[in-house]
Amino acid sequence: MKKGLTALMAVMLAALTLAGCSSSKNASKDVVHLGILQYVEHPSLTTARKGFVDELKKEGYVEGKNLKLDYENAQGDQSNLQTISTNLLSNNDLVLGIATPAAQTLSNLSSDVPVVFTAVTDPVSAKLVDTMETPNGIATGTSDMSPISKQVELLQKVMPDVKKVGIMYTTNERNSEVQVEEAQKEFAKAGIEVITKGISSTNDVQDTAKSLMSQTEVLFIPTDNMIVSAISLITELSKEMKVPVVGGSADVVDQGVLFTYGANYEALGRQTAKLAVRIIKGEDVSKVAAEYPKALNVVANDDMAKTLGIDLSSIENEATKASTDDSEKASTQASSTAKANPTKTSNKSAKKASNAWIDIILTAISQGLLWAIMAIGVFITFRILDIADLSAEGSFPLGAASTAIMIVNGINPLLATIGGFVAGMLAGAVAGFLHTKMKIPALLTGIIVLTALYSVNLLVLGSANVSLVGQETLVTVMTSALSLSKIYAVILIGVIFVALVILLLVVLLNTQMGLALRATGDNLAMGEANGIKVDRMKILGYMVSNGLIALAGSLLAQNNGYADMNMGTGTIVNGLASIILAEVIVKYLPLGKRLWSIVLGSILYRLVLVIILAMNVDAQMLKLASAVLLALILYVPEIRNKLHIKPSKTLTPGGND
C-alpha cells in the first residue's frame, strides 16, 4: 500500500511541477482561447462546428493569429465527458458544447467560463437556460429545433391521402424524444394516425423499420444520431417496401430520405459563432438570448421520388428562410447591446492556467473515488464469486435514474441515494435468480439482465435525460453546508461513501454469512459439502455487487448534474481496470487493504486518462488508450515470470512467509 501511495504522490507532484512550467500557456492578452467539445462524430454536428469556426474567421478571429482552438470529441462516451470538460474549462476563455450531453456537462462544471451551445433541441428542458429570451446562467446558444408542423404540412402536400404514419426514434436520445412528442401532436391535429416505436441500438433498426413500414404509409424519423448511423439500411427497406422515409437532418436526404425540412447546420454553427463573438466582446452570457435556427429549408431527393413514384413538384419551391420571434429578439439585442471593447477574459488565462493541472488532478481523484465504489461492486462478483457479471452496465444507470427521479420528486437526496442502491440490489436479485434457480450460465445471465434493464431504466427515468440542475443533491447540500467548492465537496462525499462501503463489507465478509459467501467463490463443491446454501450465497453476492454499482451511478449522477440512459456504456471496463491495476501494484493483501487498493487503482486509472488528455492526445483516442493500458496491465504478470521477478505479495509484516 505504501508503494502505491508513494507512486500516487509522485504522479501528483510531477503534475504540479508541470503546472508551474505551463503557467504562461494562455498568457497572451491578444489571443482568445476557445474550447470545443463535440459529443459524438455526426455529419450534422461536424458541419455545425465547421460553420462556427468559419464564421469566427469572418468576424476576424483567425486560428493561429488571435484565436487558439482546443477541440475534443467524446465519441459518445459519457464516462469521459467530465474529465474532458474540466480540461477544456481550465484552459480556455470560452467553450462550445455541441449536442445536449456535452453542453450539459460543460454548463454544470463551469463556474466562470461562459458556455455556448449548439445542436441542442430543447435548451429549456435540458436546464441549460431558464428561457430562450433570458438564459440567466452561464450558458447560451442555439437550438436545432425545426417546426414539425411544417414537416406535416409538406407531407400532406406530397401525399394528400396519407392516413397512417410510423415514427421510429432512439429511446435514449432526449433530442429525439422532444421531436417525437411534438410530431405526435402535429399529426393528431392533421387527423393522421400515428404508430410510434423506439429502438435502443442499431441492432433493432431493421426489424422495427420493417414492422412500421408494414403497418403505415410513411415512416417519419427525427434528427437522431443512432438512426443516422443506420440510415442506409432504412432507405434500402424504403425502396424494398415502397414506403417513403421523411424527416431527419438534411444530410441524410442524399442517402435515400424523400425530403425533410430542418436546420441548415452550417448556418446554425455560424449563428452560434455570432453569439460567441458577442460574449468575447464583453456581453454578459446570462443576458445573451438563446436562439432558434434562422435558416430552415426543404431538401428533397428526386431520385428516391422517382423510385417510389411520388411527385415532389408541390414542394419544389418551398426552400425557406424562417426567423422566429425569439431569433429576431436576439438579433435586435445583438445589434443594440454588443460592446466594442475586447473582453478581459483573456487576462484571466494566465491565472487559470497555473491552476489547470491542480483542477484536473482533483477532478481525477474525485471521479476515481466515485468510480471506486463501482469497482468494488465488480470485485464482489469478479473475484470473490468468480462470476463474469455483465449486468453492471445496466445497474449503473439504474441507480442514476432511480436517484434522479426521486430527487426531482422532492425526496431527500440521501434517501434517494439509498433508493438507488436498493434498486441495484433488486436488479442483482433478478440476476441471481436467473443464474441459480433457472440454471442460466453467468455470462448469459448478465446479457439478459443488461438487455432488460434498457427498458427498465427508460421506464424509471421517463425520458432519455433528466437534469438535476436546480435540485437539492448530496453535492449541493455539502457545498452549502460546509462552504466547500464543488470539487472538494465531491472528494469528501467520495471518501465518506468509500470508507463506509469498505467498513461494512469488511464486517459483512467476516461474519459467518460472509465467510460462506467467500467459500462459495473459492470452492463451490466444498462449500456444498459443508452445508453452505451456495445458491443463496450467489444471490447475495449478486445483490451486493449490483447494489454498489448502482450506488456509484447514483453518486455520479448527482456529481454530473443529470442522469442519462447512456451512462452505463463502458463502465465494466472502468471497474475491471481498477481491480487489475490494483492487483498489479501489490498482491495477496488482507481483505480491508485489498479493497483500499482497488480505490487506489481507480484513482490511478483516472489519473492516467487525465495525463493522456493533457498530452494533447485526441479525446476520441481515450477508448483505444484504455484498451491498450488494460492489455499492458494484464501482461505485467507474464513479464514478471519471464524476467523471474517476484511480485510484492503483501504489505502486512510476515505475510510473505
XYZ file of C-alpha atoms in Angstrom:
657
model
C 0.000 0.000 0.000
C 2.846 2.374 0.874
C 4.409 1.791 -2.522
C 1.102 2.552 -4.198
C 0.597 5.757 -2.214
C 4.168 6.804 -2.952
C 3.538 6.290 -6.656
C 0.362 8.355 -6.468
C 2.128 11.224 -4.678
C 4.919 11.134 -7.243
C 2.424 11.467 -10.089
C 0.698 14.385 -8.383
C 3.964 16.195 -7.636
C 5.117 15.756 -11.214
C 1.826 17.120 -12.473
C 2.048 20.123 -10.171
C 5.554 20.821 -11.430
C 4.276 20.772 -14.987
C 1.523 23.161 -13.958
C 4.109 25.659 -12.807
C 6.007 25.283 -16.069
C 2.879 25.895 -18.099
C 1.676 28.940 -16.223
C 2.283 31.172 -19.203
C 0.417 28.955 -21.655
C -2.535 31.280 -22.019
C -0.744 34.442 -21.049
C -1.221 36.215 -24.346
C -3.695 39.067 -23.989
C -4.316 39.264 -27.707
C -5.342 35.651 -28.223
C -8.767 34.241 -27.450
C -8.617 30.648 -26.173
C -11.735 28.755 -27.195
C -12.526 25.116 -26.370
C -14.921 22.950 -28.388
C -16.475 19.731 -27.077
C -18.428 17.665 -29.613
C -20.397 14.831 -28.065
C -20.195 12.379 -30.983
C -18.966 12.199 -34.575
C -22.027 13.035 -36.655
C -22.287 14.826 -40.045
C -24.696 17.493 -38.790
C -22.681 18.198 -35.642
C -19.429 18.334 -37.584
C -20.976 20.703 -40.126
C -22.177 22.952 -37.305
C -18.652 23.023 -35.850
C -17.119 23.950 -39.204
C -19.700 26.686 -39.705
C -18.866 28.015 -36.247
C -15.140 28.197 -36.985
C -15.700 29.743 -40.434
C -17.925 32.467 -39.012
C -15.361 33.265 -36.318
C -12.817 33.735 -39.094
C -15.218 36.018 -40.922
C -15.609 38.031 -37.711
C -11.845 38.476 -37.503
C -10.872 35.638 -35.172
C -8.347 33.535 -37.080
C -6.802 30.388 -35.653
C -3.055 30.794 -35.336
C -3.285 34.577 -35.078
C -5.686 35.869 -32.456
C -7.549 32.611 -31.835
C -6.435 29.310 -30.319
C -8.881 26.418 -30.712
C -8.890 23.359 -28.456
C -11.162 20.696 -29.993
C -12.188 17.442 -28.321
C -14.643 14.740 -29.415
C -16.120 12.495 -26.707
C -17.245 9.881 -29.263
C -20.473 9.363 -27.338
C -18.678 8.120 -24.200
C -20.243 9.889 -21.232
C -17.796 8.398 -18.748
C -15.100 10.739 -20.106
C -17.223 13.852 -20.586
C -16.396 15.323 -17.182
C -12.647 14.841 -17.491
C -12.615 16.348 -20.986
C -14.831 19.234 -19.887
C -12.644 20.019 -16.887
C -9.606 20.129 -19.144
C -11.300 22.493 -21.608
C -12.676 24.795 -18.909
C -9.275 25.053 -17.242
C -7.515 26.218 -20.372
C -9.968 28.389 -22.270
C -11.782 31.718 -22.067
C -14.928 30.407 -23.731
C -16.208 26.893 -24.525
C -18.632 25.498 -27.092
C -20.728 22.390 -26.369
C -22.115 20.596 -29.430
C -25.166 18.408 -28.601
C -27.048 18.174 -25.308
C -24.783 15.933 -23.126
C -21.692 17.984 -23.996
C -23.478 21.261 -23.277
C -24.934 19.951 -20.003
C -21.582 18.757 -18.692
C -19.767 21.986 -19.569
C -22.543 24.101 -18.077
C -22.679 22.043 -14.891
C -18.914 22.204 -14.314
C -18.290 25.831 -15.272
C -18.266 28.470 -12.578
C -16.952 31.462 -14.534
C -16.144 30.334 -18.079
C -19.003 31.229 -20.479
C -20.552 28.294 -22.336
C -22.184 28.497 -25.746
C -24.015 25.519 -27.205
C -25.490 24.368 -30.483
C -27.487 21.415 -31.829
C -29.498 21.247 -28.592
C -33.117 20.650 -29.481
C -34.692 21.888 -26.244
C -32.309 24.006 -24.127
C -35.038 24.790 -21.585
C -35.912 21.174 -20.714
C -32.182 20.391 -20.637
C -31.895 23.129 -17.955
C -29.233 24.964 -19.919
C -31.277 28.183 -19.871
C -34.258 29.435 -17.869
C -35.947 30.635 -21.045
C -34.718 31.247 -24.567
C -35.089 35.020 -24.084
C -33.399 35.164 -20.656
C -30.823 32.406 -20.056
C -29.924 33.719 -16.568
C -26.969 31.392 -16.274
C -23.524 30.537 -17.546
C -24.739 29.269 -20.943
C -26.496 30.401 -24.100
C -26.596 29.166 -27.670
C -28.748 27.847 -30.481
C -31.393 25.173 -30.777
C -31.713 22.980 -33.876
C -35.450 22.504 -33.380
C -37.411 22.945 -36.584
C -41.195 23.256 -36.714
C -42.658 19.773 -37.040
C -45.843 21.411 -38.234
C -44.031 22.356 -41.450
C -42.962 18.716 -41.943
C -46.599 17.634 -41.595
C -47.755 20.361 -43.981
C -45.240 19.312 -46.624
C -46.167 15.645 -46.227
C -49.828 16.438 -46.798
C -48.916 18.359 -49.957
C -46.890 15.445 -51.318
C -49.277 12.709 -50.125
C -52.691 14.322 -49.544
C -54.378 10.987 -48.850
C -51.975 9.781 -46.148
C -53.837 8.352 -43.151
C -51.232 6.496 -41.101
C -47.628 7.436 -40.253
C -44.987 5.435 -38.382
C -42.400 7.136 -36.159
C -39.111 5.481 -35.234
C -36.678 7.015 -32.776
C -33.937 6.161 -30.278
C -35.284 5.896 -26.761
C -32.077 7.110 -25.126
C -31.748 10.361 -27.079
C -33.506 13.305 -25.436
C -33.439 15.375 -28.623
C -35.323 12.622 -30.437
C -37.919 12.367 -27.687
C -38.685 16.075 -27.855
C -39.227 15.895 -31.602
C -41.382 12.764 -31.367
C -43.642 14.326 -28.736
C -44.162 17.359 -30.968
C -44.700 15.174 -34.054
C -47.400 13.148 -32.332
C -49.287 16.363 -31.527
C -48.998 17.778 -35.050
C -50.022 14.556 -36.798
C -53.013 14.296 -34.458
C -54.040 17.851 -35.389
C -53.863 16.868 -39.056
C -56.079 13.817 -38.433
C -53.270 11.352 -39.207
C -52.946 8.177 -37.143
C -49.501 7.596 -35.609
C -47.710 4.380 -34.628
C -44.556 5.006 -32.583
C -41.742 2.542 -31.943
C -38.473 3.130 -30.105
C -35.114 1.418 -30.536
C -32.201 1.069 -28.115
C -29.463 0.062 -30.556
C -28.789 -0.204 -34.276
C -29.499 -3.926 -33.991
C -33.176 -3.033 -33.582
C -33.393 -0.886 -36.712
C -34.220 -3.483 -39.346
C -36.993 -5.283 -37.504
C -38.522 -2.066 -36.158
C -38.448 -0.262 -39.515
C -39.956 -3.276 -41.287
C -42.683 -3.543 -38.688
C -43.600 0.131 -39.027
C -43.453 0.133 -42.827
C -45.734 -2.873 -42.972
C -48.351 -1.037 -40.902
C -48.083 2.522 -42.248
C -47.850 4.573 -45.437
C -44.937 6.801 -44.381
C -42.021 6.441 -41.941
C -41.109 9.646 -40.079
C -37.710 9.900 -38.369
C -36.471 12.719 -36.109
C -32.955 14.116 -36.090
C -31.417 11.113 -34.371
C -27.765 10.091 -34.127
C -28.366 6.338 -33.930
C -30.848 6.279 -36.794
C -28.463 8.297 -38.938
C -25.811 5.645 -38.408
C -28.196 3.065 -39.878
C -29.911 5.269 -42.455
C -28.684 3.252 -45.452
C -30.445 0.178 -44.063
C -33.661 2.161 -43.572
C -33.634 3.636 -47.081
C -32.984 0.228 -48.626
C -36.065 -1.023 -46.810
C -37.886 2.053 -48.090
C -37.123 1.032 -51.681
C -37.984 -2.584 -50.993
C -41.337 -1.914 -49.314
C -42.216 1.230 -51.320
C -42.741 3.271 -48.151
C -41.146 6.736 -48.154
C -38.996 7.974 -45.273
C -39.268 11.652 -44.326
C -37.714 13.841 -41.629
C -34.301 13.753 -40.029
C -31.470 16.144 -40.755
C -30.685 17.499 -44.198
C -27.524 15.419 -44.563
C -29.490 12.131 -44.706
C -31.640 13.121 -47.695
C -28.999 12.261 -50.270
C -28.841 8.755 -48.729
C -32.437 7.990 -49.658
C -34.719 10.003 -47.384
C -37.502 11.503 -49.508
C -37.459 15.013 -48.023
C -37.002 16.940 -44.819
C -37.459 20.439 -43.502
C -34.956 21.497 -40.968
C -31.985 23.491 -39.853
C -29.040 24.194 -42.044
C -26.301 23.097 -39.661
C -23.577 25.181 -41.257
C -25.790 28.248 -40.846
C -26.608 27.132 -37.304
C -22.913 26.983 -36.482
C -22.420 30.459 -37.932
C -25.384 31.721 -35.920
C -23.803 30.289 -32.762
C -20.471 31.918 -33.598
C -22.146 35.331 -33.694
C -23.393 34.746 -30.143
C -19.870 33.719 -29.132
C -18.416 36.896 -30.626
C -20.844 38.989 -28.598
C -19.607 37.268 -25.427
C -15.957 37.650 -26.460
C -16.589 41.370 -26.945
C -17.858 41.757 -23.424
C -21.544 40.918 -23.224
C -22.823 39.083 -20.160
C -23.598 35.496 -21.226
C -26.614 35.401 -18.898
C -28.232 38.207 -20.880
C -27.490 36.924 -24.397
C -30.732 35.366 -25.585
C -30.614 31.823 -26.911
C -31.912 31.425 -30.446
C -33.851 29.039 -32.637
C -32.439 28.339 -36.122
C -32.827 31.199 -38.553
C -32.017 29.154 -41.662
C -34.617 26.473 -42.355
C -35.067 24.891 -45.740
C -36.583 22.000 -47.655
C -34.246 19.359 -49.033
C -35.680 16.678 -51.341
C -34.332 13.573 -53.099
C -35.625 13.474 -56.699
C -34.087 10.065 -57.430
C -35.885 8.465 -54.500
C -39.099 10.181 -55.557
C -38.809 8.567 -58.995
C -38.046 5.168 -57.437
C -41.131 5.376 -55.242
C -43.307 7.002 -57.922
C -44.002 10.094 -55.849
C -44.472 13.585 -57.309
C -42.476 16.269 -55.400
C -43.481 19.183 -57.614
C -45.774 20.560 -54.897
C -42.806 21.355 -52.636
C -40.110 22.232 -55.190
C -40.289 25.915 -54.385
C -40.584 25.549 -50.634
C -36.987 26.427 -49.750
C -37.474 28.960 -47.000
C -35.641 31.289 -44.724
C -37.517 31.426 -41.444
C -36.953 33.543 -38.399
C -38.764 33.005 -35.142
C -39.758 35.833 -32.868
C -37.158 34.602 -30.448
C -34.417 34.844 -33.039
C -35.480 38.324 -34.068
C -35.366 39.480 -30.473
C -31.928 38.034 -30.072
C -30.725 39.680 -33.273
C -32.097 43.038 -32.164
C -30.403 42.652 -28.829
C -27.146 41.794 -30.550
C -27.159 44.966 -32.635
C -28.143 47.239 -29.778
C -26.072 45.912 -26.892
C -22.873 44.500 -28.377
C -19.799 46.217 -26.969
C -16.806 47.241 -28.990
C -14.230 46.801 -26.267
C -12.383 43.461 -26.242
C -13.138 41.166 -23.340
C -10.857 40.966 -20.407
C -11.338 37.253 -20.070
C -8.002 36.574 -21.665
C -6.403 38.430 -18.745
C -7.638 35.614 -16.547
C -5.964 32.985 -18.686
C -2.576 33.057 -17.040
C -4.082 32.636 -13.590
C -6.358 29.813 -14.713
C -3.536 28.022 -16.463
C -1.492 27.952 -13.272
C -4.321 26.056 -11.577
C -5.260 23.884 -14.566
C -3.262 20.833 -13.549
C -4.455 21.041 -9.965
C -8.095 21.198 -11.070
C -7.670 18.289 -13.466
C -5.925 16.128 -10.878
C -8.518 16.911 -8.228
C -11.243 16.016 -10.726
C -9.499 12.707 -11.425
C -9.301 11.984 -7.702
C -12.963 12.867 -7.150
C -14.038 10.766 -10.126
C -11.728 7.933 -9.067
C -13.299 7.810 -5.598
C -16.827 7.570 -7.002
C -15.861 5.026 -9.656
C -14.065 3.019 -6.956
C -17.434 2.079 -5.441
C -18.419 0.632 -8.799
C -15.077 -1.221 -8.991
C -15.630 -2.720 -5.529
C -19.043 -3.909 -6.706
C -17.457 -5.590 -9.711
C -14.855 -7.117 -7.362
C -17.593 -8.950 -5.432
C -18.687 -10.983 -8.462
C -15.473 -10.981 -10.479
C -13.056 -12.012 -7.734
C -14.971 -13.269 -4.716
C -17.639 -15.271 -6.563
C -15.548 -15.830 -9.709
C -18.518 -14.827 -11.896
C -18.408 -12.661 -15.026
C -21.425 -10.375 -14.470
C -22.141 -8.074 -17.435
C -25.269 -6.589 -15.878
C -23.095 -3.812 -14.396
C -23.653 -1.588 -17.432
C -27.387 -1.743 -16.759
C -27.289 -1.462 -12.966
C -25.129 1.668 -13.118
C -27.681 3.839 -14.987
C -30.491 2.187 -12.980
C -29.016 3.665 -9.808
C -28.608 7.040 -11.507
C -32.146 7.000 -12.896
C -33.776 5.910 -9.626
C -31.981 8.560 -7.606
C -32.605 11.334 -10.157
C -36.340 10.653 -10.327
C -36.655 10.573 -6.541
C -34.727 13.842 -6.190
C -36.841 15.544 -8.866
C -39.942 14.423 -6.961
C -38.759 16.072 -3.759
C -37.252 13.123 -1.868
C -34.265 13.822 0.365
C -31.060 13.224 -1.662
C -29.610 10.846 0.947
C -32.771 8.738 0.882
C -32.740 8.939 -2.914
C -29.152 7.681 -2.931
C -30.126 4.759 -0.714
C -33.047 4.175 -3.081
C -30.612 3.897 -5.987
C -28.624 1.306 -4.022
C -31.791 -0.698 -3.285
C -32.806 -0.565 -6.964
C -29.439 -2.060 -7.884
C -29.877 -4.811 -5.282
C -33.230 -5.716 -6.827
C -31.594 -5.991 -10.251
C -28.915 -8.188 -8.667
C -31.574 -10.384 -7.081
C -33.125 -10.961 -10.511
C -29.720 -11.816 -11.975
C -29.001 -14.179 -9.098
C -32.357 -15.904 -9.522
C -31.798 -16.425 -13.253
C -28.348 -17.883 -12.625
C -29.109 -20.103 -9.646
C -32.724 -21.155 -9.968
C -33.098 -21.175 -13.742
C -29.554 -22.530 -14.234
C -28.674 -19.947 -16.881
C -24.881 -19.534 -17.283
C -23.480 -16.426 -15.600
C -22.352 -14.774 -18.848
C -25.780 -15.196 -20.454
C -27.473 -14.083 -17.241
C -25.576 -10.799 -17.374
C -26.532 -10.257 -21.007
C -30.221 -10.987 -20.320
C -30.395 -8.643 -17.328
C -28.465 -5.907 -19.153
C -30.864 -6.113 -22.099
C -33.908 -5.996 -19.828
C -32.533 -3.007 -17.929
C -32.501 -0.892 -21.097
C -36.294 -0.858 -20.933
C -36.472 -0.720 -17.145
C -34.146 2.288 -16.993
C -36.180 4.129 -19.608
C -39.343 3.327 -17.662
C -37.828 4.629 -14.427
C -36.218 7.711 -15.961
C -39.231 8.617 -18.086
C -37.008 10.166 -20.752
C -33.509 9.756 -22.089
C -32.080 12.525 -19.947
C -33.227 14.109 -16.685
C -31.431 17.214 -15.446
C -30.744 17.782 -11.747
C -29.904 21.469 -12.214
C -31.607 23.482 -9.503
C -32.364 20.348 -7.454
C -31.016 19.590 -3.989
C -28.419 16.817 -4.249
C -25.748 15.482 -1.914
C -23.259 17.688 -3.742
C -25.279 20.890 -3.356
C -26.049 20.066 0.287
C -22.369 19.541 1.031
C -21.250 22.688 -0.786
C -23.777 24.879 1.018
C -23.464 23.287 4.461
C -19.656 23.315 4.587
C -18.999 26.223 2.202
C -16.851 23.989 0.029
C -16.209 24.230 -3.686
C -17.909 21.530 -5.712
C -14.712 19.568 -6.371
C -13.817 19.345 -2.669
C -17.400 18.500 -1.771
C -17.330 15.590 -4.234
C -13.992 14.367 -2.847
C -15.406 14.483 0.676
C -18.538 12.611 -0.401
C -16.368 10.058 -2.178
C -14.164 9.499 0.860
C -17.188 9.124 3.170
C -19.012 6.655 0.953
C -15.886 4.667 0.070
C -14.910 4.366 3.741
C -18.449 3.387 4.714
C -18.702 0.789 1.927
C -15.339 -0.768 2.799
C -16.143 -0.825 6.532
C -19.495 -2.525 6.003
C -18.051 -5.019 3.520
C -15.203 -5.969 5.844
C -17.714 -6.525 8.654
C -20.094 -8.465 6.391
C -17.445 -10.671 4.812
C -16.031 -11.636 8.189
C -19.378 -12.794 9.550
C -20.494 -16.407 9.202
C -22.601 -15.418 6.199
C -19.717 -13.526 4.607
C -17.306 -16.391 5.103
C -19.859 -18.698 3.483
C -20.040 -16.277 0.558
C -16.251 -16.298 0.178
C -16.153 -20.089 0.473
C -18.741 -20.364 -2.298
C -16.472 -18.487 -4.647
C -13.313 -20.327 -3.562
C -14.647 -23.862 -3.935
C -18.272 -24.422 -4.835
C -18.248 -28.210 -4.332
C -16.504 -27.964 -0.984
C -18.962 -25.279 0.097
C -21.891 -27.514 -0.727
C -20.261 -30.435 1.082
C -20.016 -28.297 4.212
C -23.714 -27.467 4.155
C -23.482 -23.972 2.653
C -26.533 -22.852 0.677
C -24.442 -21.854 -2.316
C -27.372 -20.596 -4.374
C -28.357 -18.206 -1.590
C -24.784 -17.007 -1.321
C -24.579 -16.345 -5.062
C -27.818 -14.346 -4.970
C -26.467 -12.367 -2.021
C -23.253 -11.673 -3.945
C -25.192 -10.529 -6.996
C -27.319 -8.216 -4.846
C -24.399 -6.608 -3.015
C -22.405 -6.220 -6.236
C -25.180 -4.613 -8.278
C -26.253 -2.507 -5.312
C -22.776 -0.970 -5.068
C -22.611 -0.448 -8.830
C -25.979 1.334 -8.724
C -24.768 3.393 -5.753
C -21.814 4.584 -7.856
C -24.236 5.531 -10.631
C -26.363 7.428 -8.122
C -23.412 9.443 -6.825
C -22.048 10.174 -10.293
C -25.462 11.399 -11.480
C -25.516 13.888 -8.598
C -21.958 14.882 -9.404
C -22.655 15.337 -13.136
C -25.946 17.147 -12.613
C -28.041 14.784 -14.741
C -28.972 11.151 -15.283
C -28.754 9.741 -18.780
C -29.667 6.446 -20.404
C -26.160 6.071 -21.845
C -24.289 6.471 -18.563
C -23.565 2.761 -18.259
C -21.673 2.407 -21.534
C -18.154 1.119 -20.870
C -18.497 1.110 -17.075
C -17.436 -2.517 -16.725
C -14.069 -1.596 -18.249
C -13.529 1.070 -15.599
C -14.252 -1.443 -12.852
C -12.055 -4.210 -14.234
C -9.186 -1.820 -14.985
C -9.222 -0.539 -11.392
C -9.175 -4.083 -9.958
C -6.434 -5.345 -12.246
C -4.304 -2.226 -11.770
C -4.542 -2.666 -8.010
C -3.516 -6.322 -8.291
C -0.504 -5.448 -10.393
C 0.708 -2.947 -7.777
C 0.588 -5.475 -4.945
C -0.805 -8.995 -4.427
C -2.305 -11.077 -1.635
C -3.480 -8.328 0.674
C -5.853 -8.842 3.611
C -9.460 -8.066 2.701
C -9.616 -4.496 4.022
C -6.349 -3.437 2.406
C -7.369 -5.237 -0.788
C -10.480 -3.080 -1.046
C -8.489 0.095 -0.393
C -6.033 -0.947 -3.104
C -8.960 -1.015 -5.552
C -9.699 2.593 -4.595
C -6.079 3.450 -5.318
C -6.284 1.580 -8.629
C -9.405 3.515 -9.596
C -7.752 6.872 -8.867
C -4.585 5.917 -10.739
C -6.648 4.771 -13.719
C -8.465 8.123 -13.898
C -5.134 9.938 -13.486
C -3.651 8.032 -16.399
C -6.581 9.109 -18.574
C -6.105 12.701 -17.430
C -2.411 12.602 -18.278
C -3.212 11.189 -21.722
C -5.574 14.099 -22.328
C -3.039 16.577 -21.008
C -0.531 15.277 -23.562
C -2.813 16.670 -26.286
C -3.946 13.213 -27.322
C -7.310 13.438 -29.094
C -10.139 12.540 -26.709
C -11.576 10.125 -29.222
C -8.456 8.004 -28.683
C -9.218 7.513 -24.983
C -11.021 4.234 -25.551
C -8.059 2.917 -27.502
C -5.716 4.173 -24.805
C -7.831 2.472 -22.121
C -7.783 -0.807 -24.032
C -4.019 -0.649 -24.572
C -3.456 0.252 -20.915
C -5.623 -2.648 -19.742
C -3.825 -5.067 -22.059
C -0.436 -3.905 -20.776
C -1.537 -4.258 -17.159
C -2.742 -7.783 -17.814
C 0.612 -8.577 -19.453
C 2.668 -7.447 -16.442
C 2.467 -10.820 -14.611
C 3.773 -12.579 -17.738
C 6.672 -10.126 -17.964
C 7.470 -10.792 -14.313
C 7.547 -14.530 -14.933
C 9.824 -14.189 -17.937
C 12.203 -11.898 -16.058
C 11.965 -14.004 -12.872
C 10.821 -11.028 -10.820
C 8.979 -11.897 -7.624
C 5.994 -9.597 -7.052
C 5.326 -7.890 -3.761
C 2.833 -10.235 -2.159
C 1.719 -8.312 0.860
C 2.034 -5.123 2.823
C 1.438 -6.998 6.059
C 4.581 -7.873 8.088
C 5.276 -11.572 7.867
C 2.731 -12.024 5.106
C 5.273 -13.492 2.697
C 6.045 -16.369 4.994
